[in-house]
Amino acid sequence: MKRLRTLAAILLLSGALAAPAFAQQPTPENNPAGVLFWSPADRERVFRRMETIMPHAPVVRGETPVRALPPGEPITLDPSAYMAAENVAGVLVIQDGRIRLERYALGLGEGDRWVSFSMTKSLTSTLVGTALRSGAIGSLEDPVTRYLPTLAGGGYDGVTVRQLLTMTSGVRWNEDYFDPASDVARFLQEPARPGEDPVVAYMGRLPRAAEPGTRWNYSTGETNLVGSLIAAAEGKPLAELLSERIWSRAGMEADAFWALDQGGREMGGCCVSATLRDWGRIGLMALEDGQLGGERIVPDDWFAQAVVKQAETGEPNEGYGFQWWTEDDGVYGAYGIFGQAVRVDPARRTVIVLLSSWPRAVGRNHRAAREAFFRQVDAAVDATPQP
């Protein structure tokens, strides 16, 4: 179940997931929603400029000085073979705030952005923490309907913000990616009506399948619902909040872009595009407990809760936190389809970022190769300590 994360965000870009009968090979230009069916060459070309083929909102970095990531002691690991085999565009290893490995391929350069897919979920989660800090959200135990009152009277009655964050709402959701009648294939086809959030409208019609808090069920729709809740509580779009709370404080080197849904709202579960180093700075933000510019942007205990197991996923030694995937040894991460990853190891004080264009959106062999590469990085870091 852990690796469902690698499929989740694709659904935000595809209208229906049953394989369509295209009259011609789909391309980003003739079918921007058909990312599952683009050629590998098209994905490599477009993943670094997604904001040019579909609507996005800018995430402005502001005037804060760029956080330096000085070079550290290079690790004795050549990632070339892994990068070539897995279509990896960027590898970054940071330890103690210093770069120990950085490599680019597939036309990606240091200043180029790359789409994150479901890595965005962990940013959305952090915005919940900032909304607690600001007081816009009173408590994780508040009912979701306090902030999204149009959900009242349906499956979300009695569901808390915490349960929404951990995907334990108990609301029925079908995440069958190849069933055109599934919720995940349909919810982003909800018509956008004036004054209405189409995602909230769709989710509000879903019935309850289990008591809140009793069962984990991966639900892409709920991550978008988290985004709608934040925007409603704060009275601001997510891209503006991400700029104010994180991007303008973390010393980012470039503006980012956030993809918009059919209602013109940022998709809480998908598709912030940013540079390799800026994704590294996101990992550092989590590693450093939300401290940005000398101030913690979230409650003091936020990351202590967010990056540890809050729900069992059915996989040994793994769990789900507040939109972060957790491991029992303390490692946690944000992950997206086609091989995107921000992996944080508090014990080693390392952040590993991978930006990729796997030949397939998901695949057991690709996952195994990535895990093997992570182990190689860990071994290299351990073998070559920084002075």
Coordinates of C-alpha atoms in Angstrom, one line a residue, residues 195-337:
G195 CA -19.2 29.9 -6.4
E196 CA -18.7 26.2 -5.7
D197 CA -15.6 24.1 -5.1
P198 CA -16.2 21.1 -7.4
V199 CA -13.9 18.8 -5.4
V200 CA -15.8 19.6 -2.2
A201 CA -19.1 19.0 -4.0
Y202 CA -18.0 15.6 -5.2
M203 CA -16.5 14.5 -1.9
G204 CA -19.6 15.7 0.0
R205 CA -21.8 13.1 -1.8
L206 CA -19.7 10.1 -0.7
P207 CA -21.1 7.8 2.0
R208 CA -19.4 6.4 5.0
A209 CA -17.8 2.9 4.9
A210 CA -16.3 2.8 8.4
E211 CA -16.3 4.7 11.6
P212 CA -13.9 7.7 11.5
G213 CA -10.4 6.8 12.8
T214 CA -10.8 3.0 12.5
R215 CA -9.4 2.3 9.0
W216 CA -6.8 3.8 6.7
N217 CA -7.8 4.1 3.1
Y218 CA -5.6 5.9 0.5
S219 CA -7.8 8.6 -1.0
T220 CA -6.4 11.1 -3.5
G221 CA -9.7 13.1 -3.1
E222 CA -9.0 13.6 0.6
T223 CA -5.7 15.3 -0.1
N224 CA -7.4 17.7 -2.3
L225 CA -10.0 18.2 0.4
V226 CA -7.2 19.1 2.8
G227 CA -6.2 21.8 0.4
S228 CA -9.8 23.1 0.2
L229 CA -10.0 23.2 4.0
I230 CA -6.8 25.2 4.3
A231 CA -7.8 27.7 1.7
A232 CA -11.3 28.1 3.3
A233 CA -9.8 28.5 6.8
E234 CA -7.2 31.0 5.8
G235 CA -9.2 32.8 3.2
K236 CA -6.3 32.6 0.7
P237 CA -5.3 30.5 -2.2
L238 CA -2.8 27.7 -1.5
A239 CA -0.1 29.1 -3.8
E240 CA -0.2 32.4 -1.9
L241 CA 0.0 30.7 1.4
L242 CA 2.9 28.5 0.3
S243 CA 4.7 31.6 -0.8
E244 CA 4.1 33.5 2.4
R245 CA 4.7 30.7 4.9
I246 CA 7.4 28.6 3.2
W247 CA 8.8 29.7 -0.1
S248 CA 9.6 33.3 0.9
R249 CA 11.2 32.2 4.2
A250 CA 13.2 29.1 3.3
G251 CA 15.8 30.8 1.1
M252 CA 14.5 29.3 -2.1
E253 CA 16.4 30.1 -5.2
A254 CA 13.5 30.3 -7.6
D255 CA 9.8 30.8 -7.8
A256 CA 7.7 27.6 -8.0
F257 CA 4.4 26.8 -9.8
W258 CA 1.3 25.0 -8.5
A259 CA -1.1 23.2 -10.9
L260 CA -4.8 24.2 -10.8
D261 CA -7.8 22.0 -10.9
Q262 CA -11.0 22.3 -13.0
G263 CA -12.3 25.0 -10.6
G264 CA -9.1 27.1 -10.9
R265 CA -7.9 26.1 -7.4
E266 CA -4.5 24.6 -6.5
M267 CA -4.6 20.8 -6.3
G268 CA -3.7 20.0 -2.7
G269 CA -2.3 16.6 -3.7
C270 CA -0.3 17.4 -6.8
C271 CA 2.1 19.1 -8.9
V272 CA 4.2 21.9 -7.5
S273 CA 7.1 22.4 -9.8
A274 CA 10.4 23.5 -8.3
T275 CA 14.2 23.1 -8.7
L276 CA 16.2 20.2 -7.4
R277 CA 17.9 22.3 -4.7
D278 CA 14.6 23.9 -3.6
W279 CA 13.2 20.4 -3.1
G280 CA 16.3 19.8 -1.0
R281 CA 15.5 22.9 1.0
I282 CA 12.0 21.4 1.7
G283 CA 13.6 18.3 3.1
L284 CA 15.8 20.5 5.3
M285 CA 12.8 22.4 6.5
A286 CA 11.3 19.1 7.7
L287 CA 14.6 17.9 9.1
E288 CA 15.0 21.2 11.0
D289 CA 11.6 20.9 12.6
G290 CA 10.0 23.7 10.6
Q291 CA 12.5 26.4 11.5
L292 CA 12.7 29.0 8.8
G293 CA 14.3 32.4 9.1
G294 CA 14.8 31.9 12.8
E295 CA 11.1 31.2 13.4
R296 CA 9.2 27.9 13.6
I297 CA 6.4 28.1 11.1
V298 CA 4.4 25.3 12.6
P299 CA 3.5 24.3 16.2
D300 CA 6.4 23.1 18.3
D301 CA 5.3 19.4 18.1
W302 CA 4.1 19.5 14.5
F303 CA 6.9 17.5 12.8
A304 CA 7.1 15.2 15.8
Q305 CA 3.6 14.1 14.8
A306 CA 3.7 14.6 11.0
V307 CA 6.6 12.3 10.1
V308 CA 5.8 9.4 12.4
K309 CA 3.3 6.6 11.9
Q310 CA -0.2 7.9 12.6
A311 CA -2.0 5.1 10.6
E312 CA -1.2 1.5 9.7
T313 CA -1.0 0.9 6.0
G314 CA -0.8 -2.8 6.1
E315 CA 2.9 -2.9 5.1
P316 CA 5.5 -4.0 7.7
N317 CA 7.8 -1.4 9.1
E318 CA 5.9 1.4 7.3
G319 CA 3.1 3.8 8.0
Y320 CA 1.4 7.0 7.1
G321 CA 1.8 10.3 9.0
F322 CA 0.4 13.7 8.1
Q323 CA 0.7 13.2 4.3
W324 CA 4.3 11.9 4.8
W325 CA 5.2 8.2 4.4
T326 CA 7.0 6.8 7.4
E327 CA 9.4 4.0 8.2
D328 CA 9.8 2.5 11.6
D329 CA 13.5 3.4 11.7
G330 CA 12.7 7.1 11.7
V331 CA 13.2 7.7 7.9
Y332 CA 10.4 9.5 6.2
G333 CA 9.6 10.9 2.8
A334 CA 7.5 12.6 0.2
Y335 CA 7.1 10.7 -3.0
G336 CA 5.5 11.0 -6.5
I337 CA 4.9 9.1 -9.6

